[in-house]
């Protein structure tokens, strides 16, 4: 492999028409401050970036950034253009498809539309409330954001009607409403009784009336309500009452045996259990029986800290069988990286914040590792041509920002494995001030990839090199992904300029670039007006989906 230092990009006269950077490639480009032409970012693209990434710029942050009204001005401009209903439709599409990395962004955007002065936008936003806010946590966030945007109380007729409709929309599935309102009782300094009173909720069925009365006045007052006469409604009413009664009994329990019985009989979950009893092994044994895959992985440390996952135990058997069940893994749609994070944390024997410790069960560790490889089937290939470039400097052993149990090197190795195991067309390079081809095979295990990376060590980090090398080798790629530990630099040419020239010379006008600073708290490589560039600052289990959305052109 050639040693490419700063490098210069020269057109190949025999194979490419020379189009200067100062010439426009298409009508989708605008002139930047340097006199070059780049692909512009429309307000709808900015909206999509915000909904999916949490920012209008092409940057994904691992941590929860405070949402600020002046950071999402694209919505205001679109509403002024008469496209408010289109904005709401886009919010709904992103939310329903599960494309948002953090749901609070879609709720925030919906609240902006609900507080719009445009009546059509406001109407569309409130009609979409129940679709976007599937759980009370999101409903309370919506109420909170709406109040932040209002000069007064914010509880006008349209707002009250929409909140009331959220509860009444469960009239055909009242047991689900009972489950959700008891699981998520309060969030964002709001609870159901306050929302119900302010919204003047008028229940549309006797079963919903029972739940509303319970939330506002308690089970004792709810019990005084008259039972419906209609046979079908009576059956539903009785089911709901029995469930609410079980929840109340559980919350008042002091004996673990009583809670265990209620969990088994009524399908209660962790949120229904009093905090003191969450230290009980029998309680967790009961919860584990029907625990979903994601919850199982999330609670391994807690259960381990209670010394309940011993070798040869029933709990070990349940966990191992669940982790190795291909059908359950497929149904959960869990990403391999999320399982790897669980493997690293559980295998370490201590929580990220160090509050819990546990003995590691070698069979559970082995099952997590097997589940990691099995879960690659959950990743659908994008069928793009990838150039992966990984920083192999010694500083890559720095813990990742967002997942401190993993180093940047381990995270980069894992992400390259995802590409190698799911995509048909890719090349991998190790880089710093020079490039070297790194042979990562589909059948490689994580340790093999990590060892190959660790065997190399260079100097500084130049993110432009993969693009320069691709042009020198006349390679055609749709996506360049650079994995590095922290803030990056460039020498003779900025990555955005290199990418612009690559597009010009190869004819791949939508060639994309993602620069991942896995241990960085902040940097900017992407040109903010170039819709085909993206930065990832730090790394968490949502980052892979954000990157995939970008590669597939979803924003």
Coordinates of C-alpha atoms in Angstrom, one line a residue:
X1 CA 0.0 0.0 0.0
X2 CA 1.3 3.4 -0.9
X3 CA 2.4 5.8 1.8
X4 CA 0.1 8.7 1.3
X5 CA 1.1 11.7 3.5
X6 CA -0.9 14.8 3.0
X7 CA -1.6 14.0 -0.6
X8 CA -3.0 15.9 -3.5
X9 CA -5.9 14.9 -5.7
X10 CA -5.2 15.1 -9.4
X11 CA -7.7 14.2 -12.1
X12 CA -7.1 11.2 -14.2
X13 CA -7.3 12.7 -17.7
X14 CA -7.8 9.3 -19.4
X15 CA -10.9 8.2 -17.4
X16 CA -12.5 11.3 -15.9
X17 CA -13.8 14.6 -17.3
X18 CA -12.1 17.4 -15.4
X19 CA -14.8 19.3 -13.5
X20 CA -13.3 21.9 -11.2
X21 CA -14.7 22.3 -7.7
X22 CA -15.7 25.8 -8.6
X23 CA -18.1 24.4 -11.2
X24 CA -21.6 23.2 -10.4
X25 CA -22.2 19.5 -10.7
X26 CA -26.0 19.6 -10.4
X27 CA -28.9 21.9 -9.5
X28 CA -28.8 20.4 -6.0
X29 CA -25.5 22.2 -5.2
X30 CA -24.9 25.7 -3.8
X31 CA -21.8 27.8 -3.6
X32 CA -20.0 27.7 -0.3
X33 CA -17.9 30.5 1.3
X34 CA -14.8 29.2 -0.4
X35 CA -16.3 29.5 -3.9
X36 CA -16.8 25.7 -4.2
X37 CA -20.1 23.9 -4.9
X38 CA -21.5 21.5 -2.4
X39 CA -24.8 19.6 -2.0
X40 CA -27.2 21.8 -0.1
X41 CA -29.2 20.7 2.9
X42 CA -32.9 21.6 2.6
X43 CA -35.1 22.4 5.5
X44 CA -36.8 19.0 5.2
X45 CA -33.4 17.4 5.4
X46 CA -32.6 19.5 8.5
X47 CA -35.9 18.3 10.0
X48 CA -35.0 14.7 9.3
X49 CA -31.6 15.1 10.9
X50 CA -33.2 16.5 14.0
X51 CA -35.8 13.8 14.2
X52 CA -33.2 11.0 13.8
X53 CA -30.1 12.5 15.3
X54 CA -31.3 15.1 17.6
X55 CA -29.6 18.0 15.8
X56 CA -30.2 19.9 12.5
X57 CA -26.5 19.5 11.7
X58 CA -25.0 16.3 10.5
X59 CA -23.7 15.3 13.9
X60 CA -24.8 12.4 16.2
X61 CA -24.0 12.9 19.9
X62 CA -23.8 9.9 22.2
X63 CA -25.2 11.8 25.1
X64 CA -28.6 13.4 25.7
X65 CA -28.3 17.0 24.5
X66 CA -30.7 19.6 25.9
X67 CA -33.3 20.3 23.3
X68 CA -33.4 24.0 22.5
X69 CA -36.1 25.8 20.6
X70 CA -33.6 27.8 18.5
X71 CA -31.8 24.6 17.4
X72 CA -34.8 23.4 15.2
X73 CA -35.7 26.5 13.2
X74 CA -36.3 24.5 10.1
X75 CA -39.8 23.6 11.3
X76 CA -40.7 27.3 11.6
X77 CA -39.5 28.0 8.0
X78 CA -41.4 25.0 6.6
X79 CA -44.6 26.1 8.4
X80 CA -44.2 29.6 7.0
X81 CA -43.9 28.0 3.5
X82 CA -47.3 26.3 4.1
X83 CA -45.7 22.8 4.6
X84 CA -46.7 22.3 8.3
X85 CA -48.9 19.3 7.6
X86 CA -46.0 17.8 5.6
X87 CA -43.8 18.3 8.7
X88 CA -46.2 16.4 10.9
X89 CA -46.5 13.6 8.4
X90 CA -42.7 13.3 8.4
X91 CA -42.6 13.2 12.2
X92 CA -45.2 10.4 12.2
X93 CA -43.3 8.4 9.5
X94 CA -40.0 8.6 11.4
X95 CA -41.6 7.7 14.7
X96 CA -43.6 4.7 13.4
X97 CA -40.7 3.3 11.5
X98 CA -38.6 3.4 14.7
X99 CA -35.9 5.5 12.9
X100 CA -35.5 8.1 15.7
X101 CA -32.4 7.3 17.8
X102 CA -34.0 9.2 20.7
X103 CA -37.8 9.4 20.8
X104 CA -37.8 12.7 22.7
X105 CA -36.8 14.5 19.5
X106 CA -39.9 13.4 17.6
X107 CA -42.0 14.4 20.6
X108 CA -40.3 17.8 20.8
X109 CA -40.9 18.5 17.1
X110 CA -44.5 17.5 17.5
X111 CA -44.9 19.9 20.4
X112 CA -43.5 22.7 18.2
X113 CA -46.1 22.0 15.6
X114 CA -48.9 21.8 18.2
X115 CA -47.9 25.3 19.4
X116 CA -47.9 26.6 15.8
X117 CA -50.0 29.6 14.8
X118 CA -51.0 27.8 11.7
X119 CA -54.4 26.1 12.4
X120 CA -53.8 23.2 9.9
X121 CA -50.4 22.4 11.4
X122 CA -51.8 22.5 14.9
X123 CA -54.7 20.3 14.0
X124 CA -52.5 17.7 12.3
X125 CA -50.1 17.7 15.3
X126 CA -52.8 17.0 17.8
X127 CA -54.3 14.3 15.6
X128 CA -50.9 12.6 15.6
X129 CA -50.4 12.7 19.3
X130 CA -51.6 9.2 20.1
X131 CA -49.5 7.8 17.2
X132 CA -46.3 9.5 18.3
X133 CA -46.8 9.2 22.1
X134 CA -47.3 5.4 22.6
X135 CA -46.4 5.4 26.2
X136 CA -47.1 7.8 29.1
X137 CA -43.5 8.9 29.2
X138 CA -43.8 10.4 25.8
X139 CA -47.2 11.9 26.6
X140 CA -45.8 13.7 29.7
X141 CA -42.8 14.9 27.6
X142 CA -45.2 16.4 25.1
X143 CA -47.1 18.2 27.8
X144 CA -43.8 19.5 29.3
X145 CA -42.6 20.8 25.9
X146 CA -45.9 22.4 25.1
X147 CA -45.9 24.3 28.3
X148 CA -42.3 25.5 27.6
X149 CA -43.4 26.9 24.3
X150 CA -46.5 28.7 25.7
X151 CA -46.8 32.2 27.1
X152 CA -49.8 31.1 29.3
X153 CA -50.9 27.8 30.8
X154 CA -51.0 26.2 27.4
X155 CA -54.2 24.2 28.2
X156 CA -56.5 25.5 25.4
X157 CA -59.4 23.5 24.0
X158 CA -57.4 21.7 21.3
X159 CA -54.7 20.7 23.8
X160 CA -57.3 19.4 26.3
X161 CA -59.1 17.4 23.7
X162 CA -55.9 15.8 22.4
X163 CA -54.8 14.8 25.9
X164 CA -58.2 13.4 26.6
X165 CA -58.2 11.5 23.4
X166 CA -54.9 9.9 24.3
X167 CA -56.7 8.0 27.1
X168 CA -59.9 7.3 25.2
X169 CA -58.1 5.9 22.1
X170 CA -57.5 2.8 24.2
X171 CA -61.2 2.0 24.3
X172 CA -60.7 -1.1 22.2
X173 CA -57.7 -2.2 24.2
X174 CA -58.4 -1.1 27.8
X175 CA -56.1 -3.7 29.4
X176 CA -53.2 -2.2 27.6
X177 CA -54.1 1.2 29.0
X178 CA -54.2 -0.3 32.5
X179 CA -50.7 -1.8 32.0
X180 CA -49.2 1.4 30.6
X181 CA -50.5 3.9 33.1
X182 CA -49.5 1.7 36.0
X183 CA -46.1 0.9 34.6
X184 CA -45.3 4.6 33.8
X185 CA -47.0 6.6 36.5
X186 CA -44.9 9.7 36.5
X187 CA -42.3 11.3 34.3
X188 CA -40.9 14.8 33.6
X189 CA -42.6 16.1 36.9
X190 CA -46.0 15.1 35.6
X191 CA -48.4 12.3 36.6
X192 CA -51.7 11.0 35.3
X193 CA -54.0 12.6 37.8
X194 CA -52.7 16.1 36.9
X195 CA -53.0 15.5 33.1
X196 CA -56.4 14.0 33.5
X197 CA -57.7 16.9 35.6
X198 CA -56.3 19.6 33.3
X199 CA -57.6 17.9 30.2
X200 CA -61.1 17.4 31.7
X201 CA -61.1 13.8 30.4
X202 CA -64.6 12.4 29.8
X203 CA -64.2 8.6 29.5
X204 CA -65.8 7.0 26.5
X205 CA -66.3 3.6 28.1
X206 CA -67.0 2.4 31.6
X207 CA -63.7 0.5 31.7
X208 CA -61.8 3.6 30.9
X209 CA -63.8 5.5 33.5
X210 CA -62.6 2.9 36.0
X211 CA -59.0 3.5 35.1
X212 CA -59.4 7.3 35.2
X213 CA -61.1 7.2 38.6
X214 CA -58.3 4.9 39.9
X215 CA -55.6 7.3 38.6
X216 CA -57.3 10.4 40.1
X217 CA -58.8 9.1 43.3
X218 CA -57.4 5.7 44.0
X219 CA -58.8 2.1 43.9
X220 CA -61.2 2.6 46.8
X221 CA -63.1 5.3 44.9
X222 CA -62.9 3.5 41.6
X223 CA -64.5 0.4 43.3
X224 CA -67.6 2.5 44.1
X225 CA -68.3 3.0 40.4
X226 CA -71.3 1.2 39.0
X227 CA -70.4 -1.9 37.0
X228 CA -71.6 -1.8 33.4
X229 CA -74.7 -3.8 32.4
X230 CA -73.5 -4.9 28.9
X231 CA -72.0 -8.4 29.2
X232 CA -68.9 -7.7 27.0
X233 CA -68.2 -4.4 28.7
X234 CA -68.7 -6.0 32.1
X235 CA -66.1 -8.7 31.3
X236 CA -63.6 -6.1 30.3
X237 CA -64.4 -4.0 33.4
X238 CA -63.8 -6.9 35.7
X239 CA -60.5 -7.8 34.0
X240 CA -59.3 -4.2 34.4
X241 CA -60.4 -4.0 38.0
X242 CA -58.7 -7.3 38.9
X243 CA -55.5 -6.1 37.3
X244 CA -55.6 -2.7 39.1
X245 CA -56.3 -4.4 42.3
X246 CA -53.3 -6.7 41.8
X247 CA -51.1 -3.7 41.0
X248 CA -52.2 -1.9 44.2
X249 CA -51.7 -5.1 46.3
X250 CA -48.2 -5.4 44.8
X251 CA -47.3 -1.8 45.6
X252 CA -48.4 -2.3 49.2
X253 CA -46.7 -5.7 49.7
X254 CA -44.0 -6.2 52.3
X255 CA -43.7 -10.0 51.8
X256 CA -41.8 -11.2 48.8
X257 CA -44.0 -14.4 48.5
X258 CA -47.1 -12.2 48.0
X259 CA -45.5 -10.2 45.2
X260 CA -44.2 -13.3 43.5
X261 CA -47.7 -14.7 43.4
X262 CA -49.1 -11.5 41.9
X263 CA -46.3 -11.4 39.3
X264 CA -47.0 -15.0 38.2
X265 CA -50.8 -14.6 38.2
X266 CA -51.2 -11.2 36.6
X267 CA -48.0 -10.6 34.6
X268 CA -46.8 -7.7 36.6
X269 CA -43.4 -6.2 35.8
X270 CA -40.5 -4.6 37.6
X271 CA -42.2 -1.2 37.8
X272 CA -45.1 -2.7 39.8
X273 CA -42.7 -4.0 42.5
X274 CA -42.0 -1.9 45.6
X275 CA -38.3 -0.7 45.7
X276 CA -37.4 -2.7 48.9
X277 CA -38.5 -5.9 47.3
X278 CA -36.3 -5.4 44.2
X279 CA -33.6 -6.9 46.3
X280 CA -35.4 -10.2 46.5
X281 CA -34.2 -13.2 44.6
X282 CA -37.6 -14.9 44.4
X283 CA -39.1 -11.7 43.0
X284 CA -36.5 -11.5 40.2
X285 CA -36.9 -15.2 39.6
X286 CA -40.6 -14.6 38.9
X287 CA -39.9 -11.5 36.8
X288 CA -37.3 -13.4 34.7
X289 CA -39.7 -16.1 33.6
X290 CA -41.5 -13.9 31.0
X291 CA -38.9 -11.1 30.7
X292 CA -38.4 -9.9 27.1
X293 CA -34.9 -10.2 25.5
X294 CA -33.9 -6.6 25.8
X295 CA -35.0 -6.5 29.5
X296 CA -33.1 -9.7 30.2
X297 CA -29.9 -8.3 28.8
X298 CA -30.4 -5.0 30.6
X299 CA -30.9 -6.6 34.0
X300 CA -28.2 -9.3 33.9
X301 CA -26.0 -7.2 36.2
X302 CA -28.8 -6.6 38.7
X303 CA -29.7 -10.3 38.8
X304 CA -26.1 -11.2 39.1
X305 CA -25.5 -8.9 42.0
X306 CA -28.2 -10.8 43.9
X307 CA -26.1 -14.0 43.4
X308 CA -29.0 -15.7 41.6
X309 CA -27.3 -16.6 38.4
X310 CA -25.2 -19.5 39.7
X311 CA -23.8 -22.3 37.6
X312 CA -26.4 -25.1 37.2
X313 CA -29.2 -22.9 38.4
X314 CA -32.7 -22.7 36.8
X315 CA -32.0 -19.0 36.2
X316 CA -28.8 -19.8 34.3
X317 CA -30.7 -22.2 32.2
X318 CA -33.5 -19.7 31.3
X319 CA -31.0 -17.0 30.4
X320 CA -28.7 -19.2 28.4
X321 CA -31.6 -20.8 26.4
X322 CA -33.1 -17.3 25.8
X323 CA -29.9 -15.9 24.5
X324 CA -29.3 -18.8 22.2
X325 CA -32.8 -18.9 20.8
X326 CA -32.5 -17.6 17.2
X327 CA -36.3 -17.0 16.9
X328 CA -36.3 -14.8 20.1
X329 CA -33.2 -13.0 18.9
X330 CA -34.8 -12.3 15.5
X331 CA -38.1 -11.1 17.0
X332 CA -36.3 -8.7 19.4
X333 CA -34.5 -7.1 16.4
X334 CA -31.6 -6.4 18.8
X335 CA -28.5 -5.1 17.1
X336 CA -25.2 -7.0 17.6
X337 CA -23.5 -4.0 19.1
X338 CA -26.1 -3.8 21.9
X339 CA -25.4 -7.4 22.8
X340 CA -21.7 -6.8 22.7
X341 CA -22.0 -3.9 25.1
X342 CA -24.0 -6.2 27.4
X343 CA -21.2 -8.8 27.1
X344 CA -18.5 -6.3 27.9
X345 CA -20.4 -4.9 30.9
X346 CA -21.5 -8.3 32.3
X347 CA -18.1 -9.8 31.7
X348 CA -16.4 -7.0 33.6
X349 CA -18.5 -7.8 36.7
X350 CA -19.2 -4.2 37.6
X351 CA -21.7 -1.7 36.3
X352 CA -20.7 1.4 34.2
X353 CA -21.1 3.6 37.3
X354 CA -19.6 1.1 39.6
X355 CA -22.7 0.8 41.9
X356 CA -23.3 -2.9 41.3
X357 CA -20.8 -5.8 41.3
X358 CA -21.5 -9.5 40.5
X359 CA -19.7 -12.8 40.0
X360 CA -19.5 -13.6 36.3
X361 CA -21.2 -16.8 35.1
X362 CA -19.0 -18.3 32.4
X363 CA -21.9 -20.0 30.7
X364 CA -23.8 -16.7 30.5
X365 CA -20.7 -15.0 29.1
X366 CA -20.4 -17.7 26.5
X367 CA -24.2 -17.4 25.7
X368 CA -23.8 -13.6 25.2
X369 CA -20.9 -14.2 22.9
X370 CA -22.9 -16.7 20.9
X371 CA -25.9 -14.3 20.8
X372 CA -23.6 -11.6 19.5
X373 CA -22.7 -13.6 16.4
X374 CA -26.2 -15.0 16.0
X375 CA -27.7 -11.5 16.0
X376 CA -25.8 -10.5 12.8
X377 CA -28.9 -12.0 11.1
X378 CA -30.9 -9.1 12.5
X379 CA -28.9 -6.6 10.4
X380 CA -30.3 -6.1 6.9
X381 CA -27.5 -5.3 4.3
X382 CA -27.6 -1.9 2.7
X383 CA -25.7 -3.3 -0.4
X384 CA -23.5 -0.2 -0.6
X385 CA -19.8 -0.2 -1.4
X386 CA -17.9 0.5 1.8
X387 CA -14.5 1.9 2.5
X388 CA -13.7 1.4 6.2
X389 CA -10.7 3.2 7.7
X390 CA -9.7 2.6 11.3
X391 CA -7.3 4.6 13.4
X392 CA -4.7 2.1 14.8
X393 CA -2.7 4.6 17.0
X394 CA -2.0 3.7 20.6
X395 CA -4.6 6.2 21.8
X396 CA -7.4 3.9 20.5
X397 CA -7.2 2.1 23.7
X398 CA -9.0 5.0 25.3
X399 CA -12.4 4.2 26.8
X400 CA -15.3 5.2 24.5
X401 CA -17.4 8.2 25.4
X402 CA -20.8 6.7 26.1
X403 CA -19.6 3.1 26.8
X404 CA -16.7 3.2 29.2
X405 CA -16.5 -0.6 29.4
X406 CA -15.2 -0.7 25.9
X407 CA -12.2 0.9 24.3
X408 CA -12.4 2.8 21.0
X409 CA -10.4 0.0 19.4
X410 CA -12.9 -2.6 20.5
X411 CA -15.8 -0.5 19.4
X412 CA -14.2 0.1 16.0
X413 CA -13.5 -3.7 15.6
X414 CA -17.1 -4.5 16.5
X415 CA -18.5 -2.1 14.0
X416 CA -16.2 -3.3 11.2
X417 CA -17.4 -6.8 11.9
X418 CA -21.0 -5.7 11.4
X419 CA -20.1 -4.5 7.9
X420 CA -17.9 -7.5 7.1
X421 CA -20.7 -10.0 8.2
X422 CA -23.6 -8.2 6.5
X423 CA -22.3 -6.3 3.5
X424 CA -21.1 -8.0 0.2
X425 CA -18.7 -5.2 -0.9
X426 CA -16.2 -3.6 1.5
X427 CA -12.5 -2.8 2.0
X428 CA -10.8 -2.1 5.3
X429 CA -7.7 0.1 5.8
X430 CA -5.7 0.9 8.9
X431 CA -4.5 4.5 8.9
X432 CA -2.8 7.4 10.7
X433 CA -0.3 9.4 8.6
X434 CA -0.3 6.5 6.1
X435 CA -2.6 3.7 5.0
X436 CA -2.3 0.0 5.1
X437 CA -4.8 -2.6 3.9
X438 CA -6.4 -4.5 6.8
X439 CA -7.8 -7.9 5.8
X440 CA -11.0 -8.4 7.7
X441 CA -12.9 -11.5 6.6
X442 CA -16.5 -12.4 7.0
X443 CA -15.7 -15.4 9.1
X444 CA -13.3 -13.5 11.5
X445 CA -14.1 -13.5 15.2
X446 CA -14.0 -10.3 17.2
X447 CA -10.7 -11.3 18.8
X448 CA -9.1 -11.8 15.3
X449 CA -10.2 -8.4 14.2
X450 CA -9.0 -6.8 17.4
X451 CA -5.6 -8.5 17.1
X452 CA -5.1 -7.4 13.5
X453 CA -5.8 -3.8 14.5
X454 CA -3.5 -4.0 17.6
X455 CA -0.6 -5.4 15.6
X456 CA -0.3 -2.0 13.8
X457 CA 0.6 1.4 15.2
X458 CA 1.2 4.6 13.4
X459 CA 1.3 8.3 14.2
X460 CA -1.2 11.1 13.8
X461 CA -4.7 11.0 12.3
X462 CA -5.5 12.2 8.8
X463 CA -9.2 11.5 7.9
X464 CA -8.7 12.5 4.2
X465 CA -6.3 9.6 3.5
X466 CA -8.9 6.9 2.7
X467 CA -10.4 9.1 0.0
X468 CA -7.0 10.1 -1.5
X469 CA -6.1 6.4 -1.6
X470 CA -9.4 5.4 -3.2
X471 CA -8.8 7.8 -6.0
X472 CA -5.2 6.6 -6.5
X473 CA -6.4 3.0 -6.7
X474 CA -9.4 4.0 -8.8
X475 CA -11.7 2.3 -6.3
X476 CA -15.4 3.2 -6.3
X477 CA -17.1 3.5 -2.9
X478 CA -20.6 4.7 -1.9
X479 CA -19.6 5.2 1.7
X480 CA -16.4 6.1 3.6
X481 CA -16.4 5.5 7.3
X482 CA -13.5 6.6 9.5
X483 CA -13.2 5.2 13.0
X484 CA -10.9 7.2 15.3
X485 CA -10.5 7.8 19.0
X486 CA -10.9 11.5 19.3
X487 CA -10.5 14.8 17.6
X488 CA -9.0 14.5 14.1
X489 CA -6.9 16.7 11.9
X490 CA -6.1 17.0 8.2
X491 CA -3.1 18.2 6.4
X492 CA -3.0 19.3 2.7
X493 CA -6.8 18.8 2.1
X494 CA -9.9 18.9 4.3
X495 CA -11.9 15.7 4.3
X496 CA -15.0 17.5 2.9
X497 CA -12.9 18.9 0.0
X498 CA -11.4 15.5 -0.6
X499 CA -14.9 14.0 -0.7
X500 CA -16.2 16.7 -3.1
X501 CA -13.3 16.0 -5.5
X502 CA -13.9 12.2 -5.2
X503 CA -17.5 12.7 -6.3
X504 CA -16.4 14.8 -9.2
X505 CA -13.8 12.4 -10.5
X506 CA -15.7 9.1 -10.0
X507 CA -19.2 10.3 -10.9
X508 CA -20.5 9.0 -7.6
X509 CA -22.3 12.2 -6.8
X510 CA -23.9 11.0 -3.5
X511 CA -20.7 9.4 -2.1
X512 CA -21.1 9.7 1.7
X513 CA -18.6 10.0 4.6
X514 CA -19.0 9.3 8.3
X515 CA -16.3 10.3 10.7
X516 CA -16.7 8.6 14.1
X517 CA -14.8 10.1 17.0
X518 CA -15.4 7.3 19.5
X519 CA -13.7 8.9 22.4
X520 CA -14.4 12.6 21.5
X521 CA -16.6 15.0 23.3
X522 CA -16.9 17.3 20.3
X523 CA -15.5 17.9 16.8
X524 CA -16.7 19.0 13.3
X525 CA -15.4 17.3 10.2
X526 CA -18.7 17.3 8.2
X527 CA -19.5 20.3 6.1
X528 CA -22.9 21.5 7.6
X529 CA -24.3 22.3 4.1
X530 CA -23.2 19.0 2.7
X531 CA -26.1 16.5 3.1
X532 CA -23.7 13.5 2.5
X533 CA -21.4 14.1 5.4
X534 CA -22.0 13.0 9.0
X535 CA -20.0 13.2 12.3
X536 CA -20.5 10.8 15.2
X537 CA -19.3 12.2 18.5
X538 CA -18.8 9.5 21.1
X539 CA -20.6 6.2 20.7
X540 CA -23.5 4.4 22.2
X541 CA -25.8 1.5 21.2
X542 CA -28.0 3.9 19.2
X543 CA -25.2 5.1 17.0
X544 CA -25.2 2.1 14.6
X545 CA -28.8 2.8 13.7
X546 CA -28.1 6.5 13.1
X547 CA -25.3 5.6 10.8
X548 CA -27.4 3.1 8.9
X549 CA -30.2 5.6 8.4
X550 CA -27.6 8.1 7.0
X551 CA -26.1 5.5 4.6
X552 CA -29.6 4.5 3.3
X553 CA -30.4 8.1 2.6
X554 CA -33.2 8.4 5.1
X555 CA -32.0 11.9 6.0

